[in-house]
Amino acid sequence: MTVTDPLELLDIAGLLSDEERQIQETVARFVADRVRPHVADWFEAGTFPRELALELGKLGVLGMHLDGYGCAGTSAVAYGLACLELEAGDSGLRSFVSVQGSLAMFSIWKYGSEQQKLEWLPRMAAGEAIGCFGLTEPDFGSDPANMRTRAVRDGDDWILTGTKMWITNGSIADIATVWAQTEDGVRGFLVPKGTPGFTTRTIKQKLSLRASITGELILDEVRLPDSARLPGARSLGAPLSCLNEARFGIIFGATGAGRDCLRTALDYANTRVQFDRPIAAFQLTQEKLANMAVDLNTAALLAVHLGRLKDAGTLKPHQVSVGKLNNVRKALAIARECRTILGASGVTLEYSPLRHANNLESVLTYEGTSEIHTLVIGQALTGHPAYR
Ligand code: TGC
Ligand code: FAD
């Protein structure tokens, strides 16, 4: 007996409900029809086609795990499975959906006023308005507590000054959630595109996540009314709580990238003949395939387990770190190993593993680097925070 899909090895699908499987299949069909035929070209050109936002809105994946305001209110596991299929297409596509739904929309959904929710969430769920989330700065990435961006009161208004760096969707966004230091601690602000003093720049020459737009946000004395402040966000804990949402999607997403690499390598190994035999028949190739299948299936099991904890409302931030650290690390190792199975063919965009590996280098770094997640787990185990 041979399995037709690497995740069939442990019957991961058997852990899912009919509804979850249906959502997964719907997203997989979208990726097969709308993404796979074009993604290598997008990656090469360094573009993310804006019209995809509307299509992703119609598909129902933007903010799909949120309730109300045009959002579907699915389970966390269903959201994770959507991320898995999107990232099997490309990490850039999953990034778009993560930032839109789990960072930009979630920050408004969780911390915004009713007026802010009504104004932005339905349009963002439909993909008519694109959001971004500005936490990282040129000099403060892992350590956002020390951010320099300042918001100062001026009568009833706020004046924001600072720079945010490496912001996914930054230069194509209609609305930016920007985090700034105030004299009372960190606060969040909604900055619409076109606000005087607010400009963006697209970051070029990336070797990773090329099918995703990454930008810089420049705030030069941007005047905002107090109604632009997210009233529920009262400390650094607010942006960090948004990160839990996006990190959760990555736990599933990375598994999708790994699955796509392994499928590609399996197909290739069964058809590529050297020394008069398919290379899949050599023990060294089988060792690679078996090790990767074990790692991929255990990553998927971990993702589903953490998804069930999230649906039960008991998922802890350090558990998210376990999932993000393990699954991204494993997916990156799988992508690199699959590339070796493809030989020289593996270095072109005709096959996905090296594109996934390059993307996963960013995924390893953003949403908390592997070192930061290691320290989060270390703190959970020992009680000692070792960041500073
Ligand atoms: P620390 O003193 O530990 O915490 C400050 C307050 O925040 C609370 N907190 C959290 N709350 C919810 N969820 C979490 N994960 C939380 N982590 C901490 C904490 O309890 C505390 O609350 P309170 O009430 O006591 O004030 O903060 P610290 O300055 O020591 O830093 C801790 C550390 C290093 C873990 C944190 O700064 C961190 O996670 N750094 C990594 C930064 C990061 O991940 N940036 C990501 C930017 S967004 C992005 O990359 C998007 S890419 C998206 C894409 O394209 O897909
Ligand atoms: P640094 O924090 O300078 O870290 C450099 C190295 O030092 C890393 O290896 C790190 O692990 C290590 N290090 C740092 N502190 C410690 C420590 N205490 N102990 C041990 N090692 C340590 N940010 C946003 O806000 N919004 C976005 O939408 C967004 N999108 C992104 C998209 C892409 C493609 C990329 C690449 C990044 C994006 N980021 C975004 C930024 C991302 O979150 C940061 O890059 C990340 O948090 C790391 O920050 P840094 O790059 O400044 O690295």
Tab-separated table of N, CA, C and O in Angstrom, residues 149-263:
chain	number	residue	atom	x	y	z
A	149	THR	N	8.364	55.274	18.029
A	149	THR	CA	7.208	56.006	17.504
A	149	THR	C	6.406	56.563	18.684
A	149	THR	O	6.089	55.830	19.628
A	150	ARG	N	6.126	57.873	18.608
A	150	ARG	CA	5.481	58.563	19.726
A	150	ARG	C	4.135	59.132	19.297
A	150	ARG	O	4.000	59.642	18.185
A	151	ALA	N	3.172	59.083	20.183
A	151	ALA	CA	1.900	59.776	19.990
A	151	ALA	C	1.747	60.759	21.149
A	151	ALA	O	1.777	60.357	22.317
A	152	VAL	N	1.617	62.026	20.803
A	152	VAL	CA	1.559	63.081	21.830
A	152	VAL	C	0.232	63.814	21.701
A	152	VAL	O	-0.215	64.114	20.591
A	153	ARG	N	-0.404	64.126	22.817
A	153	ARG	CA	-1.687	64.857	22.790
A	153	ARG	C	-1.462	66.299	22.355
A	153	ARG	O	-0.515	66.952	22.773
A	154	ASP	N	-2.387	66.798	21.536
A	154	ASP	CA	-2.394	68.225	21.177
A	154	ASP	C	-3.859	68.648	21.189
A	154	ASP	O	-4.578	68.431	20.202
A	155	GLY	N	-4.309	69.177	22.304
A	155	GLY	CA	-5.735	69.462	22.463
A	155	GLY	C	-6.510	68.151	22.423
A	155	GLY	O	-6.168	67.193	23.133
A	156	ASP	N	-7.535	68.065	21.552
A	156	ASP	CA	-8.309	66.828	21.446
A	156	ASP	C	-7.654	65.817	20.501
A	156	ASP	O	-8.129	64.694	20.360
A	157	ASP	N	-6.588	66.256	19.801
A	157	ASP	CA	-5.967	65.394	18.783
A	157	ASP	C	-4.732	64.680	19.333
A	157	ASP	O	-4.286	64.943	20.454
A	158	TRP	N	-4.182	63.813	18.462
A	158	TRP	CA	-2.896	63.161	18.723
A	158	TRP	C	-1.957	63.497	17.560
A	158	TRP	O	-2.406	63.571	16.404
A	159	ILE	N	-0.670	63.635	17.866
A	159	ILE	CA	0.324	63.839	16.809
A	159	ILE	C	1.280	62.640	16.853
A	159	ILE	O	1.931	62.397	17.876
A	160	LEU	N	1.325	61.900	15.735
A	160	LEU	CA	2.160	60.689	15.670
A	160	LEU	C	3.411	60.947	14.833
A	160	LEU	O	3.322	61.453	13.711
A	161	THR	N	4.567	60.529	15.382
A	161	THR	CA	5.830	60.663	14.659
A	161	THR	C	6.654	59.397	14.857
A	161	THR	O	6.798	58.918	15.993
A	162	GLY	N	7.179	58.862	13.748
A	162	GLY	CA	8.024	57.674	13.835
A	162	GLY	C	8.036	56.904	12.532
A	162	GLY	O	7.413	57.315	11.554
A	163	THR	N	8.753	55.774	12.541
A	163	THR	CA	8.873	54.948	11.335
A	163	THR	C	8.629	53.488	11.695
A	163	THR	O	9.166	52.997	12.684
A	164	LYS	N	7.832	52.826	10.889
A	164	LYS	CA	7.605	51.379	11.047
A	164	LYS	C	8.212	50.680	9.850
A	164	LYS	O	8.089	51.152	8.708
A	165	MET	N	8.875	49.561	10.098
A	165	MET	CA	9.676	48.906	9.055
A	165	MET	C	9.233	47.464	8.860
A	165	MET	O	8.777	46.833	9.811
A	166	TRP	N	9.380	46.961	7.663
A	166	TRP	CA	9.090	45.556	7.337
A	166	TRP	C	7.600	45.257	7.484
A	166	TRP	O	7.228	44.231	8.048
A	167	ILE	N	6.757	46.154	7.014
A	167	ILE	CA	5.327	45.995	7.265
A	167	ILE	C	4.627	45.354	6.063
A	167	ILE	O	4.553	45.953	4.980
A	168	THR	N	4.135	44.134	6.261
A	168	THR	CA	3.422	43.422	5.192
A	168	THR	C	2.198	44.230	4.769
A	168	THR	O	1.443	44.708	5.628
A	169	ASN	N	2.028	44.384	3.473
A	169	ASN	CA	0.933	45.183	2.868
A	169	ASN	C	1.097	46.685	3.120
A	169	ASN	O	0.189	47.461	2.766
A	170	GLY	N	2.216	47.092	3.743
A	170	GLY	CA	2.357	48.485	4.191
A	170	GLY	C	2.040	49.510	3.109
A	170	GLY	O	1.287	50.452	3.353
A	171	SER	N	2.606	49.294	1.915
A	171	SER	CA	2.453	50.332	0.888
A	171	SER	C	1.220	50.146	0.014
A	171	SER	O	0.993	50.943	-0.893
A	172	ILE	N	0.421	49.103	0.274
A	172	ILE	CA	-0.833	48.952	-0.488
A	172	ILE	C	-2.058	49.067	0.427
A	172	ILE	O	-3.189	48.919	-0.030
A	173	ALA	N	-1.809	49.335	1.705
A	173	ALA	CA	-2.923	49.300	2.665
A	173	ALA	C	-3.777	50.565	2.623
A	173	ALA	O	-3.272	51.670	2.422
A	174	ASP	N	-5.071	50.384	2.818
A	174	ASP	CA	-5.990	51.519	2.950
A	174	ASP	C	-6.034	52.009	4.387
A	174	ASP	O	-6.373	53.160	4.652
A	175	ILE	N	-5.711	51.099	5.314
A	175	ILE	CA	-5.774	51.467	6.734
A	175	ILE	C	-4.640	50.751	7.481
A	175	ILE	O	-4.445	49.550	7.281
A	176	ALA	N	-3.920	51.509	8.281
A	176	ALA	CA	-2.795	50.935	9.033
A	176	ALA	C	-3.111	50.983	10.524
A	176	ALA	O	-3.482	52.040	11.043
A	177	THR	N	-2.960	49.840	11.192
A	177	THR	CA	-2.954	49.859	12.660
A	177	THR	C	-1.517	50.164	13.074
A	177	THR	O	-0.603	49.395	12.755
A	178	VAL	N	-1.331	51.303	13.740
A	178	VAL	CA	0.026	51.725	14.119
A	178	VAL	C	0.117	51.773	15.637
A	178	VAL	O	-0.751	52.373	16.308
A	179	TRP	N	1.180	51.159	16.163
A	179	TRP	CA	1.392	51.143	17.626
A	179	TRP	C	2.418	52.199	17.991
A	179	TRP	O	3.443	52.331	17.329
A	180	ALA	N	2.100	52.989	19.029
A	180	ALA	CA	2.964	54.115	19.395
A	180	ALA	C	3.039	54.236	20.914
A	180	ALA	O	2.103	53.862	21.643
A	181	GLN	N	4.159	54.779	21.366
A	181	GLN	CA	4.371	55.024	22.799
A	181	GLN	C	3.688	56.352	23.174
A	181	GLN	O	3.810	57.333	22.430
A	182	THR	N	2.950	56.377	24.258
A	182	THR	CA	2.397	57.630	24.775
A	182	THR	C	2.897	57.785	26.212
A	182	THR	O	3.539	56.877	26.753
A	183	GLU	N	2.560	58.910	26.826
A	183	GLU	CA	3.047	59.053	28.214
A	183	GLU	C	2.351	58.079	29.154
A	183	GLU	O	2.806	57.839	30.274
A	184	ASP	N	1.265	57.436	28.665
A	184	ASP	CA	0.581	56.428	29.493
A	184	ASP	C	0.840	55.001	29.023
A	184	ASP	O	0.100	54.086	29.375
A	185	GLY	N	1.861	54.805	28.162
A	185	GLY	CA	2.148	53.455	27.659
A	185	GLY	C	1.765	53.315	26.197
A	185	GLY	O	1.382	54.274	25.543
A	186	VAL	N	1.865	52.066	25.702
A	186	VAL	CA	1.632	51.829	24.267
A	186	VAL	C	0.140	51.915	23.944
A	186	VAL	O	-0.699	51.385	24.670
A	187	ARG	N	-0.157	52.616	22.817
A	187	ARG	CA	-1.539	52.718	22.343
A	187	ARG	C	-1.556	52.400	20.847
A	187	ARG	O	-0.542	52.541	20.154
A	188	GLY	N	-2.743	52.012	20.338
A	188	GLY	CA	-2.893	51.701	18.913
A	188	GLY	C	-3.744	52.763	18.232
A	188	GLY	O	-4.692	53.286	18.829
A	189	PHE	N	-3.390	53.085	16.977
A	189	PHE	CA	-4.117	54.107	16.212
A	189	PHE	C	-4.430	53.574	14.819
A	189	PHE	O	-3.615	52.851	14.231
A	190	LEU	N	-5.581	53.972	14.292
A	190	LEU	CA	-5.923	53.636	12.910
A	190	LEU	C	-5.562	54.825	12.029
A	190	LEU	O	-6.111	55.917	12.209
A	191	VAL	N	-4.638	54.594	11.108
A	191	VAL	CA	-4.163	55.679	10.238
A	191	VAL	C	-4.598	55.375	8.801
A	191	VAL	O	-4.051	54.461	8.171
A	192	PRO	N	-5.582	56.133	8.282
A	192	PRO	CA	-6.011	55.863	6.900
A	192	PRO	C	-4.968	56.347	5.903
A	192	PRO	O	-4.270	57.344	6.152
A	193	LYS	N	-4.882	55.630	4.788
A	193	LYS	CA	-4.022	56.046	3.672
A	193	LYS	C	-4.380	57.486	3.286
A	193	LYS	O	-5.559	57.854	3.313
A	194	GLY	N	-3.408	58.286	2.945
A	194	GLY	CA	-3.690	59.649	2.483
A	194	GLY	C	-3.746	60.671	3.596
A	194	GLY	O	-3.855	61.872	3.327
A	195	THR	N	-3.644	60.240	4.859
A	195	THR	CA	-3.623	61.210	5.960
A	195	THR	C	-2.367	62.083	5.811
A	195	THR	O	-1.267	61.546	5.617
A	196	PRO	N	-2.497	63.426	5.882
A	196	PRO	CA	-1.315	64.281	5.725
A	196	PRO	C	-0.192	63.884	6.688
A	196	PRO	O	-0.434	63.644	7.876
A	197	GLY	N	1.033	63.792	6.128
A	197	GLY	CA	2.194	63.418	6.937
A	197	GLY	C	2.465	61.919	6.946
A	197	GLY	O	3.501	61.476	7.444
A	198	PHE	N	1.539	61.125	6.389
A	198	PHE	CA	1.696	59.664	6.404
A	198	PHE	C	2.077	59.194	5.004
A	198	PHE	O	1.296	59.342	4.063
A	199	THR	N	3.304	58.657	4.865
A	199	THR	CA	3.744	58.137	3.565
A	199	THR	C	4.271	56.711	3.733
A	199	THR	O	4.576	56.278	4.859
A	200	THR	N	4.366	56.022	2.588
A	200	THR	CA	4.870	54.637	2.636
A	200	THR	C	5.897	54.438	1.524
A	200	THR	O	5.914	55.187	0.546
A	201	ARG	N	6.693	53.395	1.693
A	201	ARG	CA	7.703	53.046	0.683
A	201	ARG	C	7.749	51.521	0.595
A	201	ARG	O	7.702	50.841	1.626
A	202	THR	N	7.789	51.008	-0.625
A	202	THR	CA	7.883	49.546	-0.783
A	202	THR	C	9.341	49.119	-0.675
A	202	THR	O	10.222	49.750	-1.269
A	203	ILE	N	9.580	48.046	0.092
A	203	ILE	CA	10.950	47.532	0.246
A	203	ILE	C	11.248	46.593	-0.928
A	203	ILE	O	10.475	45.673	-1.194
A	204	LYS	N	12.344	46.858	-1.619
A	204	LYS	CA	12.689	46.102	-2.836
A	204	LYS	C	13.818	45.105	-2.556
A	204	LYS	O	14.383	45.092	-1.475
A	205	GLN	N	14.123	44.316	-3.563
A	205	GLN	CA	15.262	43.379	-3.567
A	205	GLN	C	15.173	42.315	-2.484
A	205	GLN	O	16.199	41.848	-1.977
A	206	LYS	N	13.937	41.929	-2.112
A	206	LYS	CA	13.803	40.824	-1.153
A	206	LYS	C	14.126	39.513	-1.872
A	206	LYS	O	13.775	39.338	-3.034
A	207	LEU	N	14.735	38.582	-1.129
A	207	LEU	CA	14.995	37.249	-1.670
A	207	LEU	C	13.975	36.260	-1.126
A	207	LEU	O	14.081	35.059	-1.343
A	208	SER	N	13.011	36.745	-0.390
A	208	SER	CA	12.076	35.901	0.348
A	208	SER	C	10.720	36.596	0.326
A	208	SER	O	10.653	37.830	0.217
A	209	LEU	N	9.633	35.821	0.386
A	209	LEU	CA	8.279	36.405	0.362
A	209	LEU	C	8.150	37.442	-0.755
A	209	LEU	O	7.659	38.541	-0.528
A	210	ARG	N	8.592	37.045	-1.930
A	210	ARG	CA	8.549	38.002	-3.049
A	210	ARG	C	7.112	38.217	-3.548
A	210	ARG	O	6.814	39.266	-4.088
A	211	ALA	N	6.240	37.207	-3.346
A	211	ALA	CA	4.841	37.384	-3.761
A	211	ALA	C	4.040	38.003	-2.613
A	211	ALA	O	2.936	37.558	-2.274
A	212	SER	N	4.623	38.995	-1.987
A	212	SER	CA	4.003	39.705	-0.867
A	212	SER	C	4.634	41.088	-0.850
A	212	SER	O	5.837	41.217	-1.080
A	213	ILE	N	3.832	42.106	-0.585
A	213	ILE	CA	4.369	43.464	-0.556
A	213	ILE	C	4.790	43.797	0.876
A	213	ILE	O	3.998	43.642	1.813
A	214	THR	N	6.022	44.227	1.025
A	214	THR	CA	6.536	44.616	2.345
A	214	THR	C	6.926	46.098	2.270
A	214	THR	O	7.584	46.501	1.307
A	215	GLY	N	6.547	46.869	3.279
A	215	GLY	CA	6.789	48.307	3.168
A	215	GLY	C	7.248	48.960	4.460
A	215	GLY	O	7.347	48.336	5.532
A	216	GLU	N	7.538	50.238	4.303
A	216	GLU	CA	7.932	51.079	5.437
A	216	GLU	C	6.819	52.113	5.608
A	216	GLU	O	6.275	52.618	4.610
A	217	LEU	N	6.466	52.424	6.843
A	217	LEU	CA	5.465	53.462	7.120
A	217	LEU	C	6.197	54.638	7.751
A	217	LEU	O	6.889	54.461	8.768
A	218	ILE	N	6.023	55.805	7.184
A	218	ILE	CA	6.703	56.985	7.728
A	218	ILE	C	5.633	57.956	8.246
A	218	ILE	O	4.744	58.368	7.485
A	219	LEU	N	5.714	58.268	9.522
A	219	LEU	CA	4.723	59.160	10.144
A	219	LEU	C	5.432	60.434	10.558
A	219	LEU	O	6.277	60.424	11.464
A	220	ASP	N	5.120	61.523	9.870
A	220	ASP	CA	5.796	62.789	10.134
A	220	ASP	C	4.752	63.777	10.670
A	220	ASP	O	4.057	64.434	9.914
A	221	GLU	N	4.651	63.820	11.983
A	221	GLU	CA	3.670	64.682	12.654
A	221	GLU	C	2.267	64.493	12.074
A	221	GLU	O	1.621	65.437	11.605
A	222	VAL	N	1.828	63.252	12.111
A	222	VAL	CA	0.497	62.912	11.589
A	222	VAL	C	-0.560	63.259	12.647
A	222	VAL	O	-0.507	62.761	13.778
A	223	ARG	N	-1.474	64.140	12.281
A	223	ARG	CA	-2.513	64.573	13.236
A	223	ARG	C	-3.733	63.668	13.102
A	223	ARG	O	-4.264	63.464	11.999
A	224	LEU	N	-4.155	63.103	14.227
A	224	LEU	CA	-5.320	62.206	14.222
A	224	LEU	C	-6.275	62.608	15.340
A	224	LEU	O	-5.832	62.995	16.425
A	225	PRO	N	-7.587	62.477	15.107
A	225	PRO	CA	-8.531	62.730	16.201
A	225	PRO	C	-8.481	61.585	17.213
A	225	PRO	O	-8.000	60.489	16.886
A	226	ASP	N	-8.990	61.827	18.405
A	226	ASP	CA	-8.972	60.756	19.417
A	226	ASP	C	-9.815	59.558	18.963
A	226	ASP	O	-9.581	58.425	19.395
A	227	SER	N	-10.763	59.789	18.044
A	227	SER	CA	-11.598	58.678	17.559
A	227	SER	C	-10.788	57.706	16.700
A	227	SER	O	-11.276	56.630	16.348
A	228	ALA	N	-9.528	58.058	16.348
A	228	ALA	CA	-8.672	57.134	15.592
A	228	ALA	C	-7.920	56.181	16.522
A	228	ALA	O	-7.287	55.230	16.066
A	229	ARG	N	-7.963	56.452	17.809
A	229	ARG	CA	-7.274	55.573	18.784
A	229	ARG	C	-8.130	54.345	19.039
A	229	ARG	O	-9.359	54.430	19.073
A	230	LEU	N	-7.478	53.178	19.181
A	230	LEU	CA	-8.211	51.960	19.542
A	230	LEU	C	-8.480	52.033	21.047
A	230	LEU	O	-7.542	51.903	21.843
A	231	PRO	N	-9.728	52.268	21.460
A	231	PRO	CA	-9.951	52.586	22.874
A	231	PRO	C	-9.653	51.430	23.828
A	231	PRO	O	-9.311	51.662	24.987
A	232	GLY	N	-9.743	50.185	23.326
A	232	GLY	CA	-9.539	49.053	24.242
A	232	GLY	C	-8.080	48.679	24.438
A	232	GLY	O	-7.762	47.843	25.292
A	233	ALA	N	-7.174	49.265	23.634
A	233	ALA	CA	-5.756	48.872	23.703
A	233	ALA	C	-5.029	49.776	24.673
A	233	ALA	O	-4.884	50.970	24.425
A	234	ARG	N	-4.546	49.196	25.807
A	234	ARG	CA	-4.020	50.046	26.873
A	234	ARG	C	-2.592	49.720	27.295
A	234	ARG	O	-2.089	50.257	28.273
A	235	SER	N	-1.921	48.799	26.562
A	235	SER	CA	-0.523	48.502	26.910
A	235	SER	C	0.088	47.682	25.784
A	235	SER	O	-0.599	47.332	24.816
A	236	LEU	N	1.372	47.338	25.934
A	236	LEU	CA	2.050	46.498	24.944
A	236	LEU	C	1.362	45.133	24.807
A	236	LEU	O	1.454	44.473	23.773
A	237	GLY	N	0.684	44.716	25.856
A	237	GLY	CA	-0.035	43.441	25.803
A	237	GLY	C	-1.045	43.397	24.646
A	237	GLY	O	-1.335	42.314	24.119
A	238	ALA	N	-1.560	44.574	24.233
A	238	ALA	CA	-2.564	44.585	23.154
A	238	ALA	C	-1.965	44.129	21.823
A	238	ALA	O	-2.454	43.150	21.236
A	239	PRO	N	-0.883	44.805	21.323
A	239	PRO	CA	-0.318	44.276	20.073
A	239	PRO	C	0.201	42.854	20.226
A	239	PRO	O	0.075	42.042	19.295
A	240	LEU	N	0.770	42.511	21.388
A	240	LEU	CA	1.291	41.147	21.553
A	240	LEU	C	0.158	40.115	21.507
A	240	LEU	O	0.334	39.007	21.007
A	241	SER	N	-1.028	40.504	21.981
A	241	SER	CA	-2.155	39.550	21.913
A	241	SER	C	-2.584	39.337	20.461
A	241	SER	O	-3.054	38.252	20.103
A	242	CYS	N	-2.430	40.365	19.616
A	242	CYS	CA	-2.750	40.183	18.187
A	242	CYS	C	-1.781	39.182	17.562
A	242	CYS	O	-2.158	38.372	16.705
A	243	LEU	N	-0.513	39.246	17.998
A	243	LEU	CA	0.491	38.335	17.434
A	243	LEU	C	0.115	36.881	17.676
A	243	LEU	O	0.362	36.022	16.837
A	244	ASN	N	-0.499	36.586	18.826
A	244	ASN	CA	-0.906	35.192	19.078
A	244	ASN	C	-1.792	34.664	17.955
A	244	ASN	O	-1.707	33.498	17.564
A	245	GLU	N	-2.669	35.550	17.453
A	245	GLU	CA	-3.620	35.136	16.405
A	245	GLU	C	-2.884	34.785	15.112
A	245	GLU	O	-3.149	33.769	14.480
A	246	ALA	N	-1.971	35.670	14.712
A	246	ALA	CA	-1.258	35.426	13.454
A	246	ALA	C	-0.272	34.263	13.596
A	246	ALA	O	-0.104	33.465	12.680
A	247	ARG	N	0.364	34.171	14.754
A	247	ARG	CA	1.302	33.055	14.979
A	247	ARG	C	0.561	31.728	14.890
A	247	ARG	O	1.091	30.737	14.374
A	248	PHE	N	-0.681	31.712	15.379
A	248	PHE	CA	-1.476	30.485	15.315
A	248	PHE	C	-1.676	30.053	13.858
A	248	PHE	O	-1.526	28.874	13.510
A	249	GLY	N	-1.995	31.016	12.978
A	249	GLY	CA	-2.186	30.682	11.561
A	249	GLY	C	-0.917	30.127	10.930
A	249	GLY	O	-0.972	29.242	10.061
A	250	ILE	N	0.225	30.635	11.385
A	250	ILE	CA	1.509	30.180	10.837
A	250	ILE	C	1.782	28.720	11.214
A	250	ILE	O	2.386	27.972	10.445
A	251	ILE	N	1.320	28.304	12.389
A	251	ILE	CA	1.543	26.919	12.829
A	251	ILE	C	0.963	25.952	11.792
A	251	ILE	O	1.589	24.961	11.407
A	252	PHE	N	-0.237	26.252	11.311
A	252	PHE	CA	-0.844	25.445	10.252
A	252	PHE	C	-0.199	25.752	8.897
A	252	PHE	O	0.069	24.866	8.099
A	253	GLY	N	0.006	27.039	8.643
A	253	GLY	CA	0.487	27.448	7.326
A	253	GLY	C	1.804	26.789	6.960
A	253	GLY	O	1.968	26.276	5.846
A	254	ALA	N	2.746	26.796	7.900
A	254	ALA	CA	4.060	26.220	7.613
A	254	ALA	C	3.922	24.745	7.239
A	254	ALA	O	4.656	24.224	6.380
A	255	THR	N	2.957	24.066	7.864
A	255	THR	CA	2.724	22.652	7.559
A	255	THR	C	2.287	22.499	6.091
A	255	THR	O	2.647	21.528	5.424
A	256	GLY	N	1.524	23.477	5.609
A	256	GLY	CA	1.082	23.437	4.212
A	256	GLY	C	2.256	23.593	3.258
A	256	GLY	O	2.355	22.889	2.242
A	257	ALA	N	3.168	24.525	3.582
A	257	ALA	CA	4.349	24.709	2.726
A	257	ALA	C	5.166	23.415	2.711
A	257	ALA	O	5.615	22.960	1.651
A	258	GLY	N	5.342	22.810	3.895
A	258	GLY	CA	6.094	21.549	3.981
A	258	GLY	C	5.421	20.444	3.177
A	258	GLY	O	6.086	19.683	2.460
A	259	ARG	N	4.091	20.363	3.264
A	259	ARG	CA	3.375	19.322	2.512
A	259	ARG	C	3.562	19.507	1.012
A	259	ARG	O	3.784	18.551	0.276
A	260	ASP	N	3.512	20.761	0.559
A	260	ASP	CA	3.669	21.000	-0.875
A	260	ASP	C	5.066	20.575	-1.338
A	260	ASP	O	5.214	19.986	-2.408
A	261	CYS	N	6.070	20.848	-0.526
A	261	CYS	CA	7.441	20.445	-0.881
A	261	CYS	C	7.550	18.922	-0.952
A	261	CYS	O	8.134	18.366	-1.884
A	262	LEU	N	6.974	18.264	0.055
A	262	LEU	CA	7.113	16.809	0.114
A	262	LEU	C	6.351	16.130	-1.026
A	262	LEU	O	6.837	15.169	-1.632
A	263	ARG	N	5.173	16.659	-1.347
A	263	ARG	CA	4.433	16.112	-2.497
A	263	ARG	C	5.263	16.241	-3.769
A	263	ARG	O	5.354	15.321	-4.568
